[in-house]
Amino acid sequence: EVQLQASGGGLEQPGGSLRLSCTASGFSFDDYSIAWFCQAPGKEREGVSCINSNDGSTTYPDSVKGRFTISRDNAKNTLYLQMNSLKSEDTAVYYCAKDRGEWGGLDAWGQGTLVTVSS
């Protein structure tokens, strides 16, 4: 069974850092592209970062570029999101999701982990 489990969220002050992890099982992790999404209260779910399985390329929206870094450790079947210089607007539930193949569509989602940035 395909499973994705996000963890690492919590309460952090503005300017602080958190590292989110997404542990995967039930599929060949290195063969699939993975992405982070977030959903803030009252807003639609938005993409945070993606990492491609073929070449390791990454994408970020302008809102997090230079502050967040996505990476993957295929040996550990784990996806990471290093979050630095946190802002209050980063507060959201963060989810990891698996691509069906070559970004053909998302076919599995993990349960989210809550990040709260507040002084």
Short mmCIF file of N, CA and C in Angstrom, two decimals:
data_model
loop_
_atom_site.label_atom_id
_atom_site.label_comp_id
_atom_site.label_asym_id
_atom_site.label_seq_id
_atom_site.Cartn_x
_atom_site.Cartn_y
_atom_site.Cartn_z
N GLU A 1 0.84 -1.18 0.00
CA GLU A 1 0.00 0.00 0.00
C GLU A 1 0.88 1.24 0.00
N VAL A 2 0.57 2.17 -0.87
CA VAL A 2 1.31 3.42 -0.93
C VAL A 2 0.96 4.27 0.28
N GLN A 3 1.98 4.71 0.98
CA GLN A 3 1.78 5.56 2.15
C GLN A 3 2.79 6.69 2.17
N LEU A 4 2.33 7.86 2.56
CA LEU A 4 3.17 9.03 2.75
C LEU A 4 2.84 9.62 4.10
N GLN A 5 3.86 9.83 4.91
CA GLN A 5 3.64 10.34 6.25
C GLN A 5 4.49 11.59 6.48
N ALA A 6 3.84 12.72 6.61
CA ALA A 6 4.54 13.97 6.86
C ALA A 6 4.69 14.19 8.36
N SER A 7 5.81 14.79 8.72
CA SER A 7 6.08 15.08 10.12
C SER A 7 7.05 16.25 10.22
N GLY A 8 7.27 16.73 11.42
CA GLY A 8 8.25 17.78 11.65
C GLY A 8 7.66 19.16 11.87
N GLY A 9 6.37 19.30 11.73
CA GLY A 9 5.74 20.58 11.96
C GLY A 9 5.71 20.93 13.43
N GLY A 10 5.34 22.15 13.70
CA GLY A 10 5.26 22.62 15.07
C GLY A 10 5.17 24.12 15.12
N LEU A 11 5.40 24.64 16.30
CA LEU A 11 5.36 26.09 16.53
C LEU A 11 6.77 26.66 16.45
N GLU A 12 6.93 27.70 15.67
CA GLU A 12 8.22 28.35 15.54
C GLU A 12 8.02 29.85 15.45
N GLN A 13 9.00 30.58 15.92
CA GLN A 13 8.95 32.04 15.88
C GLN A 13 9.34 32.56 14.50
N PRO A 14 8.85 33.74 14.14
CA PRO A 14 9.30 34.34 12.88
C PRO A 14 10.82 34.43 12.84
N GLY A 15 11.38 34.09 11.70
CA GLY A 15 12.82 34.06 11.55
C GLY A 15 13.45 32.73 11.90
N GLY A 16 12.69 31.84 12.48
CA GLY A 16 13.20 30.54 12.86
C GLY A 16 13.18 29.56 11.72
N SER A 17 13.50 28.31 12.04
CA SER A 17 13.60 27.26 11.03
C SER A 17 12.90 25.99 11.49
N LEU A 18 12.42 25.25 10.52
CA LEU A 18 11.87 23.93 10.73
C LEU A 18 12.29 23.05 9.56
N ARG A 19 12.37 21.77 9.80
CA ARG A 19 12.59 20.82 8.71
C ARG A 19 11.47 19.79 8.73
N LEU A 20 10.72 19.76 7.66
CA LEU A 20 9.66 18.80 7.50
C LEU A 20 10.18 17.56 6.81
N SER A 21 9.63 16.42 7.18
CA SER A 21 10.00 15.17 6.55
C SER A 21 8.75 14.47 6.04
N CYS A 22 8.91 13.74 4.98
CA CYS A 22 7.84 12.91 4.44
C CYS A 22 8.43 11.54 4.16
N THR A 23 8.01 10.57 4.93
CA THR A 23 8.51 9.22 4.76
C THR A 23 7.54 8.42 3.91
N ALA A 24 8.08 7.77 2.90
CA ALA A 24 7.26 7.06 1.93
C ALA A 24 7.47 5.55 2.02
N SER A 25 6.45 4.82 1.67
CA SER A 25 6.54 3.37 1.61
C SER A 25 5.52 2.85 0.61
N GLY A 26 5.73 1.62 0.17
CA GLY A 26 4.78 0.98 -0.73
C GLY A 26 5.03 1.21 -2.21
N PHE A 27 6.10 1.89 -2.53
CA PHE A 27 6.46 2.10 -3.93
C PHE A 27 7.94 2.39 -4.04
N SER A 28 8.45 2.33 -5.25
CA SER A 28 9.86 2.62 -5.49
C SER A 28 10.06 4.12 -5.46
N PHE A 29 10.52 4.60 -4.32
CA PHE A 29 10.56 6.03 -4.05
C PHE A 29 11.35 6.81 -5.09
N ASP A 30 12.49 6.30 -5.48
CA ASP A 30 13.36 7.03 -6.39
C ASP A 30 12.80 7.16 -7.80
N ASP A 31 11.77 6.43 -8.12
CA ASP A 31 11.20 6.46 -9.47
C ASP A 31 10.11 7.52 -9.65
N TYR A 32 9.76 8.22 -8.59
CA TYR A 32 8.63 9.13 -8.68
C TYR A 32 8.97 10.52 -8.18
N SER A 33 8.40 11.49 -8.85
CA SER A 33 8.52 12.87 -8.41
C SER A 33 7.59 13.12 -7.23
N ILE A 34 8.03 13.97 -6.33
CA ILE A 34 7.30 14.25 -5.10
C ILE A 34 7.19 15.75 -4.92
N ALA A 35 6.13 16.18 -4.26
CA ALA A 35 5.92 17.61 -4.06
C ALA A 35 5.39 17.90 -2.67
N TRP A 36 5.65 19.12 -2.23
CA TRP A 36 5.07 19.65 -1.00
C TRP A 36 3.98 20.66 -1.35
N PHE A 37 2.89 20.58 -0.62
CA PHE A 37 1.80 21.53 -0.74
C PHE A 37 1.48 22.08 0.64
N CYS A 38 0.82 23.21 0.65
CA CYS A 38 0.37 23.76 1.93
C CYS A 38 -1.04 24.28 1.78
N GLN A 39 -1.72 24.32 2.89
CA GLN A 39 -3.07 24.87 2.92
C GLN A 39 -3.22 25.71 4.18
N ALA A 40 -3.35 27.00 3.98
CA ALA A 40 -3.56 27.93 5.08
C ALA A 40 -5.04 28.01 5.40
N PRO A 41 -5.38 28.43 6.60
CA PRO A 41 -6.79 28.52 6.98
C PRO A 41 -7.58 29.38 6.01
N GLY A 42 -8.68 28.85 5.53
CA GLY A 42 -9.55 29.58 4.63
C GLY A 42 -9.06 29.73 3.20
N LYS A 43 -7.97 29.06 2.85
CA LYS A 43 -7.41 29.20 1.51
C LYS A 43 -7.30 27.84 0.83
N GLU A 44 -7.16 27.89 -0.48
CA GLU A 44 -6.99 26.67 -1.26
C GLU A 44 -5.58 26.11 -1.08
N ARG A 45 -5.46 24.83 -1.29
CA ARG A 45 -4.16 24.19 -1.22
C ARG A 45 -3.28 24.68 -2.36
N GLU A 46 -2.04 24.99 -2.03
CA GLU A 46 -1.11 25.53 -3.01
C GLU A 46 0.19 24.73 -3.02
N GLY A 47 0.83 24.70 -4.16
CA GLY A 47 2.11 24.04 -4.27
C GLY A 47 3.20 24.85 -3.60
N VAL A 48 4.07 24.17 -2.87
CA VAL A 48 5.19 24.81 -2.19
C VAL A 48 6.50 24.53 -2.92
N SER A 49 6.71 23.28 -3.26
CA SER A 49 7.93 22.90 -3.95
C SER A 49 7.78 21.51 -4.54
N CYS A 50 8.49 21.28 -5.63
CA CYS A 50 8.49 19.99 -6.29
C CYS A 50 9.91 19.56 -6.58
N ILE A 51 10.13 18.25 -6.56
CA ILE A 51 11.42 17.72 -6.95
C ILE A 51 11.19 16.58 -7.92
N ASN A 52 11.86 16.66 -9.05
CA ASN A 52 11.66 15.71 -10.13
C ASN A 52 12.49 14.46 -9.91
N SER A 53 11.91 13.33 -10.25
CA SER A 53 12.60 12.06 -10.06
C SER A 53 13.67 11.79 -11.10
N ASN A 54 13.54 12.38 -12.27
CA ASN A 54 14.44 12.09 -13.38
C ASN A 54 15.79 12.80 -13.27
N ASP A 55 15.75 14.08 -12.98
CA ASP A 55 16.98 14.85 -12.96
C ASP A 55 17.22 15.58 -11.64
N GLY A 56 16.31 15.43 -10.70
CA GLY A 56 16.46 16.07 -9.42
C GLY A 56 16.19 17.56 -9.43
N SER A 57 15.66 18.07 -10.51
CA SER A 57 15.37 19.49 -10.60
C SER A 57 14.28 19.87 -9.62
N THR A 58 14.32 21.11 -9.17
CA THR A 58 13.37 21.59 -8.17
C THR A 58 12.70 22.87 -8.65
N THR A 59 11.52 23.11 -8.13
CA THR A 59 10.79 24.33 -8.43
C THR A 59 10.24 24.92 -7.15
N TYR A 60 10.17 26.24 -7.12
CA TYR A 60 9.66 26.96 -5.96
C TYR A 60 8.87 28.17 -6.41
N PRO A 61 7.80 28.50 -5.71
CA PRO A 61 7.14 29.77 -5.98
C PRO A 61 7.97 30.91 -5.39
N ASP A 62 7.73 32.11 -5.87
CA ASP A 62 8.51 33.25 -5.41
C ASP A 62 8.39 33.48 -3.91
N SER A 63 7.28 33.10 -3.33
CA SER A 63 7.04 33.35 -1.92
C SER A 63 8.01 32.61 -1.00
N VAL A 64 8.56 31.49 -1.46
CA VAL A 64 9.46 30.71 -0.62
C VAL A 64 10.86 30.59 -1.19
N LYS A 65 11.06 31.04 -2.40
CA LYS A 65 12.36 30.93 -3.05
C LYS A 65 13.42 31.65 -2.22
N GLY A 66 14.52 30.96 -1.99
CA GLY A 66 15.59 31.51 -1.18
C GLY A 66 15.46 31.22 0.29
N ARG A 67 14.29 30.75 0.72
CA ARG A 67 14.07 30.43 2.12
C ARG A 67 13.85 28.94 2.35
N PHE A 68 13.15 28.30 1.44
CA PHE A 68 12.85 26.88 1.57
C PHE A 68 13.69 26.07 0.59
N THR A 69 14.03 24.87 0.99
CA THR A 69 14.79 23.97 0.13
C THR A 69 14.19 22.58 0.19
N ILE A 70 13.83 22.04 -0.96
CA ILE A 70 13.33 20.69 -1.04
C ILE A 70 14.47 19.75 -1.40
N SER A 71 14.46 18.58 -0.82
CA SER A 71 15.46 17.58 -1.13
C SER A 71 14.88 16.20 -0.87
N ARG A 72 15.57 15.20 -1.36
CA ARG A 72 15.12 13.84 -1.13
C ARG A 72 16.31 12.94 -0.88
N ASP A 73 16.12 11.99 0.00
CA ASP A 73 17.11 10.98 0.28
C ASP A 73 16.50 9.65 -0.13
N ASN A 74 16.85 9.21 -1.32
CA ASN A 74 16.24 8.00 -1.85
C ASN A 74 16.58 6.75 -1.03
N ALA A 75 17.74 6.74 -0.43
CA ALA A 75 18.14 5.60 0.40
C ALA A 75 17.25 5.46 1.62
N LYS A 76 16.70 6.58 2.08
CA LYS A 76 15.83 6.57 3.25
C LYS A 76 14.35 6.71 2.90
N ASN A 77 14.04 6.75 1.62
CA ASN A 77 12.66 6.94 1.17
C ASN A 77 12.01 8.16 1.83
N THR A 78 12.76 9.23 1.88
CA THR A 78 12.30 10.40 2.62
C THR A 78 12.46 11.68 1.79
N LEU A 79 11.45 12.49 1.85
CA LEU A 79 11.43 13.82 1.25
C LEU A 79 11.55 14.84 2.38
N TYR A 80 12.30 15.91 2.14
CA TYR A 80 12.49 16.94 3.14
C TYR A 80 12.09 18.31 2.60
N LEU A 81 11.69 19.15 3.52
CA LEU A 81 11.52 20.56 3.21
C LEU A 81 12.17 21.35 4.33
N GLN A 82 13.32 21.93 4.03
CA GLN A 82 14.00 22.79 4.99
C GLN A 82 13.42 24.19 4.88
N MET A 83 12.88 24.68 5.97
CA MET A 83 12.20 25.96 6.00
C MET A 83 12.98 26.92 6.88
N ASN A 84 13.57 27.92 6.27
CA ASN A 84 14.34 28.93 6.99
C ASN A 84 13.67 30.28 6.88
N SER A 85 14.08 31.17 7.76
CA SER A 85 13.54 32.54 7.76
C SER A 85 12.02 32.53 7.72
N LEU A 86 11.44 31.77 8.60
CA LEU A 86 9.99 31.60 8.59
C LEU A 86 9.26 32.91 8.85
N LYS A 87 8.14 33.03 8.18
CA LYS A 87 7.26 34.19 8.32
C LYS A 87 5.89 33.72 8.79
N SER A 88 5.15 34.63 9.37
CA SER A 88 3.83 34.27 9.86
C SER A 88 2.93 33.74 8.74
N GLU A 89 3.11 34.24 7.54
CA GLU A 89 2.30 33.79 6.43
C GLU A 89 2.63 32.38 5.96
N ASP A 90 3.69 31.79 6.51
CA ASP A 90 4.01 30.40 6.21
C ASP A 90 3.13 29.44 7.01
N THR A 91 2.39 29.96 7.95
CA THR A 91 1.52 29.13 8.77
C THR A 91 0.50 28.40 7.90
N ALA A 92 0.52 27.09 7.98
CA ALA A 92 -0.35 26.27 7.15
C ALA A 92 -0.15 24.81 7.51
N VAL A 93 -1.02 23.98 6.99
CA VAL A 93 -0.81 22.55 7.04
C VAL A 93 -0.05 22.16 5.78
N TYR A 94 1.04 21.44 5.95
CA TYR A 94 1.89 21.05 4.83
C TYR A 94 1.70 19.57 4.52
N TYR A 95 1.55 19.29 3.24
CA TYR A 95 1.31 17.94 2.76
C TYR A 95 2.36 17.54 1.75
N CYS A 96 2.70 16.27 1.72
CA CYS A 96 3.51 15.74 0.64
C CYS A 96 2.62 14.91 -0.27
N ALA A 97 2.97 14.87 -1.53
CA ALA A 97 2.16 14.16 -2.51
C ALA A 97 3.05 13.51 -3.56
N LYS A 98 2.61 12.40 -4.07
CA LYS A 98 3.35 11.61 -5.04
C LYS A 98 2.77 11.79 -6.43
N ASP A 99 3.64 11.94 -7.40
CA ASP A 99 3.24 12.01 -8.79
C ASP A 99 3.01 10.61 -9.34
N ARG A 100 2.05 10.48 -10.21
CA ARG A 100 1.75 9.20 -10.85
C ARG A 100 2.88 8.77 -11.77
N GLY A 101 3.54 9.72 -12.37
CA GLY A 101 4.66 9.47 -13.26
C GLY A 101 4.87 10.62 -14.22
N GLU A 102 6.05 11.19 -14.19
CA GLU A 102 6.40 12.31 -15.07
C GLU A 102 5.37 13.43 -14.98
N TRP A 103 4.94 13.69 -13.77
CA TRP A 103 3.95 14.72 -13.46
C TRP A 103 2.65 14.54 -14.25
N GLY A 104 2.26 13.30 -14.37
CA GLY A 104 0.99 13.00 -15.02
C GLY A 104 -0.21 13.22 -14.13
N GLY A 105 0.03 13.37 -12.85
CA GLY A 105 -1.04 13.59 -11.90
C GLY A 105 -0.67 13.04 -10.55
N LEU A 106 -1.23 13.61 -9.52
CA LEU A 106 -0.96 13.18 -8.15
C LEU A 106 -1.90 12.05 -7.78
N ASP A 107 -1.35 10.95 -7.32
CA ASP A 107 -2.17 9.80 -7.02
C ASP A 107 -2.10 9.35 -5.57
N ALA A 108 -1.36 10.06 -4.75
CA ALA A 108 -1.29 9.72 -3.34
C ALA A 108 -0.91 10.95 -2.53
N TRP A 109 -1.57 11.12 -1.41
CA TRP A 109 -1.31 12.24 -0.51
C TRP A 109 -1.06 11.73 0.89
N GLY A 110 -0.17 12.40 1.58
CA GLY A 110 0.02 12.09 2.98
C GLY A 110 -0.86 12.97 3.85
N GLN A 111 -1.00 12.59 5.08
CA GLN A 111 -1.67 13.45 6.04
C GLN A 111 -0.74 14.61 6.37
N GLY A 112 -1.31 15.76 6.54
CA GLY A 112 -0.52 16.96 6.71
C GLY A 112 0.12 17.09 8.08
N THR A 113 1.11 17.96 8.15
CA THR A 113 1.73 18.35 9.40
C THR A 113 1.59 19.87 9.55
N LEU A 114 1.17 20.30 10.70
CA LEU A 114 0.86 21.71 10.92
C LEU A 114 2.09 22.51 11.29
N VAL A 115 2.30 23.60 10.56
CA VAL A 115 3.35 24.56 10.86
C VAL A 115 2.69 25.85 11.31
N THR A 116 3.05 26.31 12.49
CA THR A 116 2.53 27.56 13.01
C THR A 116 3.69 28.49 13.30
N VAL A 117 3.69 29.65 12.67
CA VAL A 117 4.75 30.63 12.86
C VAL A 117 4.14 31.82 13.57
N SER A 118 4.56 32.02 14.80
CA SER A 118 3.98 33.08 15.62
C SER A 118 4.96 33.46 16.72
N SER A 119 4.93 34.73 17.09
CA SER A 119 5.74 35.20 18.20
C SER A 119 5.00 35.08 19.51
#
